[in-house]
Short mmCIF file of C-alpha atoms in Angstrom, two decimals:
data_model
loop_
_atom_site.label_atom_id
_atom_site.label_comp_id
_atom_site.label_asym_id
_atom_site.label_seq_id
_atom_site.Cartn_x
_atom_site.Cartn_y
_atom_site.Cartn_z
CA MET A 1 -71.87 32.45 63.88
CA ALA A 2 -70.41 34.43 60.64
CA LYS A 3 -72.25 38.67 60.42
CA GLN A 4 -75.39 38.38 58.19
CA ILE A 5 -74.57 41.90 57.02
CA SER A 6 -71.04 42.91 56.96
CA CYS A 7 -69.23 45.67 54.83
CA ASP A 8 -65.46 46.33 54.98
CA ARG A 9 -64.41 49.62 54.79
CA SER A 10 -60.56 48.91 55.23
CA HIS A 11 -59.44 49.89 52.00
CA GLN A 12 -59.48 53.03 50.68
CA ARG A 13 -61.01 52.49 46.58
CA TYR A 14 -63.77 50.21 47.81
CA ASP A 15 -65.98 48.94 50.24
CA MET A 16 -67.11 45.67 50.27
CA CYS A 17 -70.46 44.12 51.77
CA THR A 18 -71.97 41.28 51.86
CA VAL A 19 -75.07 39.98 52.98
CA ASN A 20 -73.97 36.23 54.01
CA ALA A 21 -78.08 35.05 54.08
CA THR A 22 -81.28 34.86 52.04
CA THR A 23 -82.18 38.32 50.48
CA VAL A 24 -84.75 40.18 48.56
CA LEU A 25 -83.42 42.77 46.48
CA GLU A 26 -86.18 45.68 45.73
CA PRO A 27 -85.05 47.16 43.38
CA THR A 28 -87.07 50.61 43.26
CA THR A 29 -85.11 51.44 46.34
CA SER A 30 -81.65 50.12 45.59
CA THR A 31 -82.41 47.35 49.17
CA PHE A 32 -81.26 43.43 49.92
CA PHE A 33 -83.49 42.36 52.85
CA LEU A 34 -82.98 39.90 55.29
CA VAL A 35 -84.83 37.22 54.99
CA GLU A 36 -84.78 35.50 57.88
CA PRO A 37 -83.07 38.43 60.29
CA THR A 38 -81.37 37.74 63.45
CA GLN A 39 -79.71 40.96 63.77
CA ALA A 40 -80.86 44.37 63.49
CA LEU A 41 -79.08 46.33 61.44
CA VAL A 42 -78.24 48.51 58.77
CA GLU A 43 -75.26 49.35 56.01
CA LYS A 44 -75.26 51.14 52.62
CA VAL A 45 -72.43 51.53 50.57
CA ARG A 46 -71.46 52.62 46.92
CA PRO A 47 -70.51 49.90 45.39
CA TYR A 48 -68.22 51.51 42.54
CA PRO A 49 -63.65 51.57 43.09
CA ARG A 50 -63.09 55.41 44.06
CA LYS A 51 -63.97 55.78 46.57
CA TRP A 52 -61.24 58.26 47.79
CA GLU A 53 -62.40 60.39 45.09
CA THR A 54 -65.57 61.86 46.55
CA SER A 55 -67.12 64.18 43.43
CA VAL A 56 -67.57 61.28 41.08
CA MET A 57 -69.10 58.88 44.49
CA GLY A 58 -71.76 61.70 45.00
CA ARG A 59 -73.12 60.52 42.05
CA ILE A 60 -72.32 56.00 42.31
CA LYS A 61 -76.18 55.70 44.10
CA GLU A 62 -76.01 54.27 47.39
CA VAL A 63 -77.78 50.79 47.90
CA SER A 64 -78.58 49.40 51.16
CA LEU A 65 -78.33 46.22 52.83
CA THR A 66 -81.27 45.85 56.02
CA SER A 67 -82.39 43.16 58.33
CA GLY A 68 -85.97 45.04 58.52
CA PRO A 69 -88.62 46.21 57.89
CA PRO A 70 -89.91 42.17 56.82
CA SER A 71 -88.73 41.74 53.67
CA PRO A 72 -91.54 41.60 50.31
CA SER A 73 -92.13 38.72 48.81
CA CYS A 74 -89.75 36.91 46.77
CA GLN A 75 -90.98 37.32 42.73
CA VAL A 76 -87.28 36.66 40.46
CA HIS A 77 -86.14 33.29 42.14
CA HIS A 78 -82.19 33.08 41.58
CA SER A 79 -80.37 30.40 42.54
CA ALA A 80 -76.96 31.40 41.76
CA PRO A 81 -76.02 34.55 44.17
CA ALA A 82 -75.73 38.35 43.33
CA LEU A 83 -72.65 40.81 42.67
CA VAL A 84 -73.73 44.52 42.26
CA PHE A 85 -71.78 47.16 41.46
CA SER A 86 -72.17 50.00 39.62
CA ALA A 87 -71.49 51.19 36.10
CA GLY A 88 -72.36 54.75 36.58
CA GLY A 89 -69.02 57.42 37.47
CA TYR A 90 -66.99 57.57 34.52
CA THR A 91 -68.24 54.90 33.05
CA GLY A 92 -68.40 56.15 28.47
CA ASN A 93 -64.56 57.11 28.81
CA VAL A 94 -62.31 53.09 27.75
CA PHE A 95 -60.06 53.63 29.74
CA HIS A 96 -62.20 54.72 33.24
CA ASP A 97 -64.70 51.08 31.74
CA PHE A 98 -62.34 49.09 32.29
CA ASN A 99 -59.83 51.44 34.82
CA ASP A 100 -63.03 51.04 37.11
CA GLY A 101 -64.98 48.22 35.25
CA PHE A 102 -64.39 45.91 34.24
CA ILE A 103 -60.91 44.86 35.73
CA PRO A 104 -62.53 44.61 39.19
CA LEU A 105 -65.02 42.60 38.15
CA PHE A 106 -62.23 40.73 36.80
CA ILE A 107 -60.58 40.43 39.43
CA THR A 108 -63.82 40.18 41.94
CA VAL A 109 -65.09 37.83 40.32
CA LYS A 110 -61.74 35.03 40.20
CA SER A 111 -61.93 35.91 44.15
CA ILE A 112 -64.99 35.30 45.19
CA PHE A 113 -66.99 33.34 42.45
CA PRO A 114 -63.93 30.58 41.35
CA ASP A 115 -66.91 28.73 40.22
CA GLY A 116 -67.85 31.40 38.12
CA ASN A 117 -72.32 30.86 39.87
CA TYR A 118 -73.13 34.29 39.71
CA VAL A 119 -75.99 37.24 38.47
CA LEU A 120 -74.14 40.84 37.39
CA VAL A 121 -76.65 43.37 39.48
CA ILE A 122 -75.66 46.75 37.92
CA HIS A 123 -77.24 49.90 38.55
CA ASN A 124 -76.48 52.35 35.73
CA CYS A 125 -76.41 50.43 32.83
CA ARG A 126 -78.20 51.70 29.80
CA ARG A 127 -78.81 50.63 27.32
CA TRP A 128 -74.99 51.53 24.99
CA TRP A 129 -73.11 49.88 27.93
CA GLU A 130 -74.46 46.62 27.67
CA SER A 131 -74.83 46.71 24.54
CA LYS A 132 -71.02 47.53 24.17
CA TYR A 133 -69.69 45.76 26.76
CA ALA A 134 -71.95 42.08 25.67
CA ASP A 135 -69.39 40.45 25.07
CA LEU A 136 -67.48 40.64 27.88
CA LEU A 137 -70.28 40.35 30.55
CA HIS A 138 -72.22 37.93 28.76
CA THR A 139 -68.52 35.71 28.31
CA LEU A 140 -68.49 36.67 32.56
CA SER A 141 -71.27 35.20 33.77
CA LYS A 142 -73.88 32.64 31.62
CA HIS A 143 -76.94 34.47 33.57
CA PRO A 144 -79.26 37.27 32.29
CA ILE A 145 -78.02 40.50 33.92
CA VAL A 146 -80.00 42.49 36.35
CA ASN A 147 -80.60 46.11 35.68
CA MET A 148 -81.73 48.09 38.55
CA GLU A 149 -82.97 50.49 36.72
CA LYS A 150 -85.73 48.52 34.19
CA ALA A 151 -86.64 45.58 37.29
CA ASN A 152 -89.67 46.49 38.55
CA ALA A 153 -89.90 42.93 40.49
CA THR A 154 -88.47 41.74 43.45
CA HIS A 155 -85.20 39.47 42.55
CA CYS A 156 -84.69 36.76 45.94
CA PHE A 157 -80.71 34.87 45.57
CA PRO A 158 -79.76 32.30 48.54
CA TYR A 159 -76.49 35.60 48.77
CA ALA A 160 -75.26 39.23 48.01
CA HIS A 161 -72.06 40.55 47.63
CA VAL A 162 -72.19 44.78 47.30
CA GLY A 163 -69.11 46.37 45.46
CA LEU A 164 -65.81 45.57 43.80
CA ILE A 165 -61.62 45.72 44.49
CA SER A 166 -59.19 46.74 42.98
CA HIS A 167 -56.00 46.84 43.75
CA GLY A 168 -55.14 50.29 41.45
CA PHE A 169 -54.47 51.90 38.29
CA MET A 170 -54.58 48.90 35.08
CA THR A 171 -53.51 46.15 37.75
CA ILE A 172 -54.13 43.32 38.81
CA ASP A 173 -52.39 42.29 42.14
CA PRO A 174 -51.40 38.52 41.98
CA THR A 175 -49.93 38.97 46.36
CA LEU A 176 -53.59 38.46 46.76
CA MET A 177 -55.46 36.61 43.84
CA PRO A 178 -56.24 33.30 44.67
CA SER A 179 -53.45 31.03 41.88
CA SER A 180 -51.74 34.37 41.49
CA ILE A 181 -53.71 35.36 38.90
CA ASN A 182 -52.82 38.34 37.11
CA LEU A 183 -53.29 40.76 34.23
CA THR A 184 -52.18 38.33 31.75
CA HIS A 185 -55.13 36.28 32.64
CA PHE A 186 -57.73 39.19 32.24
CA ARG A 187 -56.18 39.75 28.79
CA GLY A 188 -56.39 36.01 28.51
CA PHE A 189 -60.15 36.72 29.55
CA LEU A 190 -60.63 38.67 26.19
CA ASP A 191 -58.75 37.13 24.39
CA ALA A 192 -62.66 34.10 25.23
CA ALA A 193 -64.83 36.96 24.74
CA TYR A 194 -62.72 38.08 22.04
CA ALA A 195 -61.04 35.91 19.98
CA GLN A 196 -63.52 33.34 19.38
CA ASN A 197 -65.04 34.95 16.30
CA HIS A 198 -61.86 36.14 14.78
CA PRO A 199 -59.39 33.97 15.71
CA PHE A 200 -55.57 34.99 13.95
CA PRO A 201 -55.09 33.45 10.34
CA SER A 202 -52.16 31.41 11.24
CA PRO A 203 -48.29 32.97 9.44
CA ASN A 204 -48.54 31.93 5.56
CA ILE A 205 -45.95 33.14 4.04
CA SER A 206 -47.78 35.66 1.97
CA GLU A 207 -47.38 36.86 6.12
CA GLN A 208 -43.65 36.57 6.24
CA LYS A 209 -43.07 39.12 3.65
CA ALA A 210 -45.84 41.30 4.53
CA ARG A 211 -44.15 44.55 6.38
CA PRO A 212 -45.81 44.60 9.96
CA ARG A 213 -48.94 45.96 10.44
CA LEU A 214 -48.95 50.00 13.21
CA VAL A 215 -52.24 50.15 14.67
CA LEU A 216 -51.58 54.66 15.02
CA VAL A 217 -54.28 56.40 17.02
CA THR A 218 -55.99 59.87 16.11
CA ARG A 219 -56.77 61.68 18.47
CA SER A 220 -59.84 64.82 17.04
CA GLY A 221 -58.39 68.87 17.31
CA GLY A 222 -60.75 70.18 19.77
CA ALA A 223 -59.89 67.30 21.86
CA GLY A 224 -56.54 68.34 23.64
CA ARG A 225 -53.23 65.91 21.97
CA HIS A 226 -54.24 66.59 19.01
CA VAL A 227 -50.77 65.36 16.54
CA LEU A 228 -50.19 68.93 14.81
CA ASN A 229 -48.02 67.05 11.56
CA GLN A 230 -50.15 64.17 11.70
CA GLY A 231 -49.77 63.07 7.98
CA ASP A 232 -45.90 63.77 8.18
CA LEU A 233 -46.50 61.24 10.54
CA ASN A 234 -47.78 58.70 8.59
CA ASN A 235 -45.34 59.47 6.32
CA ALA A 236 -42.65 57.94 8.36
CA ALA A 237 -43.91 55.59 9.63
CA GLU A 238 -44.46 54.26 5.92
CA GLU A 239 -41.13 54.93 4.92
CA VAL A 240 -39.17 53.02 7.49
CA GLY A 241 -41.55 49.89 6.29
CA PHE A 242 -44.09 50.05 8.31
CA HIS A 243 -47.43 49.40 6.80
CA VAL A 244 -49.60 51.89 8.63
CA ILE A 245 -53.52 51.74 10.31
CA LEU A 246 -55.21 54.64 11.20
CA PHE A 247 -57.45 54.05 14.47
CA HIS A 248 -60.12 56.01 15.77
CA PRO A 249 -62.01 55.17 18.34
CA THR A 250 -65.33 56.39 18.73
CA PRO A 251 -67.57 55.81 21.96
CA THR A 252 -69.92 53.21 19.36
CA THR A 253 -66.94 52.63 17.89
CA SER A 254 -67.67 48.20 18.18
CA LEU A 255 -65.24 46.64 20.08
CA ARG A 256 -64.61 43.47 18.94
CA GLU A 257 -63.86 45.03 15.47
CA ALA A 258 -61.46 46.50 17.34
CA TYR A 259 -59.26 43.41 18.78
CA ALA A 260 -59.78 42.43 15.93
CA LEU A 261 -57.71 45.20 14.72
CA ILE A 262 -55.18 45.28 16.92
CA ASN A 263 -54.90 41.30 18.22
CA SER A 264 -53.89 40.73 13.91
CA SER A 265 -51.12 43.69 14.74
CA HIS A 266 -47.96 44.08 15.56
CA ALA A 267 -47.84 47.57 16.50
CA MET A 268 -49.35 50.18 18.05
CA MET A 269 -48.57 54.00 18.75
CA GLY A 270 -50.40 56.83 20.86
CA VAL A 271 -49.99 59.77 21.86
CA HIS A 272 -51.35 59.29 26.06
CA GLY A 273 -54.83 59.26 26.21
CA ALA A 274 -57.60 56.85 27.05
CA ALA A 275 -57.85 55.29 23.56
CA LEU A 276 -54.47 53.35 24.61
CA THR A 277 -56.51 51.45 26.44
CA HIS A 278 -57.70 49.94 23.39
CA SER A 279 -53.43 48.36 23.83
CA LEU A 280 -54.94 46.15 26.27
CA PHE A 281 -56.08 43.95 22.70
CA LEU A 282 -52.41 43.81 21.67
CA ARG A 283 -50.29 40.52 21.58
CA PRO A 284 -47.88 39.77 24.72
CA GLY A 285 -44.57 40.61 21.79
CA SER A 286 -45.76 42.86 20.20
CA VAL A 287 -45.50 46.68 20.33
CA LEU A 288 -46.33 50.19 22.53
CA MET A 289 -45.56 53.61 22.05
CA GLN A 290 -46.52 55.75 23.96
CA VAL A 291 -45.68 59.50 23.13
CA VAL A 292 -46.32 61.66 27.21
CA PRO A 293 -46.87 65.70 26.23
CA LEU A 294 -45.64 68.12 28.42
CA GLY A 295 -47.03 67.28 32.53
CA LEU A 296 -48.09 63.66 31.67
CA ALA A 297 -45.72 61.37 32.51
CA TRP A 298 -46.78 60.48 35.77
CA ALA A 299 -50.00 59.50 34.36
CA ALA A 300 -48.68 57.77 31.75
CA GLU A 301 -46.67 55.66 32.74
CA THR A 302 -49.57 54.43 35.91
CA CYS A 303 -51.80 54.20 32.54
CA PHE A 304 -50.67 52.06 30.67
CA GLY A 305 -46.61 52.09 30.98
CA ASN A 306 -46.93 49.50 33.66
CA SER A 307 -49.98 47.11 33.11
CA SER A 308 -48.10 47.19 29.14
CA ARG A 309 -45.38 45.49 31.08
CA GLU A 310 -47.49 42.98 32.84
CA LEU A 311 -48.98 41.81 29.70
CA GLY A 312 -45.35 40.98 27.73
CA LEU A 313 -45.72 44.47 25.85
CA GLU A 314 -42.41 46.04 24.36
CA TYR A 315 -43.52 49.57 25.74
CA MET A 316 -41.89 51.98 24.92
CA GLU A 317 -42.12 56.07 25.81
CA TYR A 318 -41.74 59.07 23.24
CA LYS A 319 -40.96 62.14 26.08
CA ILE A 320 -42.04 65.44 23.75
CA GLY A 321 -39.49 68.31 23.92
CA GLU A 322 -40.45 71.62 25.27
CA GLU A 323 -39.67 72.68 21.83
CA GLU A 324 -43.25 69.39 20.52
CA SER A 325 -45.78 70.95 22.55
CA SER A 326 -47.70 74.17 21.67
CA LEU A 327 -47.66 75.66 25.11
CA ALA A 328 -44.65 76.79 24.51
CA ASP A 329 -45.80 79.33 22.25
CA LYS A 330 -49.30 79.84 24.11
CA TYR A 331 -47.04 80.41 27.87
CA GLY A 332 -43.52 80.67 26.42
CA ASN A 333 -40.73 78.62 27.46
CA ASP A 334 -40.43 80.03 30.43
CA ASP A 335 -43.33 79.94 32.04
CA ILE A 336 -43.24 77.24 34.59
CA MET A 337 -45.91 75.48 33.12
CA VAL A 338 -43.47 74.54 30.48
CA LYS A 339 -39.92 74.80 32.13
CA ASP A 340 -40.90 72.54 35.15
CA PRO A 341 -44.22 70.60 34.86
CA VAL A 342 -44.16 69.45 37.95
CA GLY A 343 -43.58 71.98 39.91
CA ALA A 344 -46.58 73.18 38.15
CA GLN A 345 -48.90 70.58 39.27
CA GLY A 346 -47.45 70.95 43.27
CA LYS A 347 -48.13 68.44 45.52
CA GLY A 348 -52.05 66.31 44.45
CA TRP A 349 -53.64 65.95 40.15
CA SER A 350 -55.00 69.84 40.12
CA THR A 351 -58.10 69.99 37.43
CA LYS A 352 -57.72 73.08 36.97
CA ILE A 353 -54.19 72.82 36.31
CA MET A 354 -53.55 69.18 34.61
CA ASP A 355 -56.48 70.51 32.36
CA VAL A 356 -53.74 72.79 30.46
CA TYR A 357 -51.76 69.34 30.53
CA LEU A 358 -54.80 67.29 28.98
CA LYS A 359 -56.76 69.64 27.15
CA GLU A 360 -55.38 72.74 26.09
CA GLN A 361 -51.97 71.04 24.68
CA ASN A 362 -51.73 69.60 20.78
CA ILE A 363 -48.03 68.67 19.74
CA THR A 364 -46.22 68.62 16.94
CA LEU A 365 -43.55 65.97 16.08
CA ASP A 366 -39.50 67.16 15.66
CA LEU A 367 -39.97 64.27 13.28
CA VAL A 368 -35.62 63.84 12.30
CA ARG A 369 -35.71 63.08 16.76
CA PHE A 370 -38.99 60.93 16.53
CA ARG A 371 -37.51 58.57 13.73
CA ARG A 372 -34.93 57.53 15.31
CA HIS A 373 -38.20 55.90 18.20
CA LEU A 374 -40.06 55.06 14.81
CA LYS A 375 -36.85 52.72 13.44
CA GLU A 376 -36.70 50.67 17.47
CA ALA A 377 -40.35 50.21 16.99
CA TYR A 378 -39.82 48.69 12.79
CA ASN A 379 -37.81 46.68 13.81
CA LYS A 380 -38.92 44.88 17.40
CA ALA A 381 -42.21 45.31 15.59
CA ASN A 382 -40.73 43.57 13.01
CA LYS A 383 -39.21 40.49 14.82
CA PHE A 384 -42.06 39.59 16.39
CA MET A 385 -43.99 39.46 13.02
CA ARG A 386 -41.34 37.08 12.08
CA ASN A 387 -41.81 34.60 15.03
CA LYS A 388 -45.40 34.92 15.69
CA GLY A 389 -47.32 36.29 12.57
#
């Protein structure tokens, strides 16, 4: 007989706990009580899939699963089980919203609830977050969300799972999934959430004569990794044949509108950063070019290179030279921060060191060199446009 309360703590990235019997949630204490316990047990779990990162996990509120004292009476009855997770941590950064949130949520749902019948019970479910991701949340579950911070009544469920499964950065491992589900299925989920409201128009004669559309992701100067000759870059992209659309996402950017723009485009380009998460909206076969600053080769490949290939994109990288980085002016060409970023970083991800590459570094592209990459991107995007519209 399965334990009524059990936890799998064997994974590096996440813990998953389960109440395998009727349970009552008391939201003010974030506690799930067994209704008819047969064992004396208490388990605690922080339902956010960055278990290895103690600093952020310390900000995630614990959920308790207990067989005693006796459960409170049930005020709201649910016929579907609960899936519990936290929208705290790094939530608010669009990369983490997907990497730590919706991709693990999709993995968990497909692994544990193949019938799609479950209730999302969410910690740190802030109003702006629920509004921004409403299309995704409603596509995931037909039931209303239970917001732990706002709930003041007890809720009972036939059983509950607490935690999200993660396979790594921006990925889904099909060998760990039923029916070999992978990242392209997650892309299909995004289509289901957004494409019904913004269907892509069928190609026509004028479309065939159009220039391929390039979404050029821009950054503000104060955030680091800003292209200092942005205007010249825009002109160069237009000159090689692109129709350039500038895209400067903010925390309030509508994902429905972002999807409509990017899904109908043929290429996307930008400096490594969270905004490139919107490349999930690109159609398979379209182009993603990531400009990689000094010291960020591993992050660029891990966050967006691998996922782009999994999604069937034409992925391109442009690794800047020392002379294109503002760090050369700040530290000097012979400084280890410029000459040997890997050596400067040592064996681990040092926040102090990485802040140099993430926040202090801006870029002046060598447009003579970069133009060759633009032309290659144009040829790929133009071919995609001719074939797919």
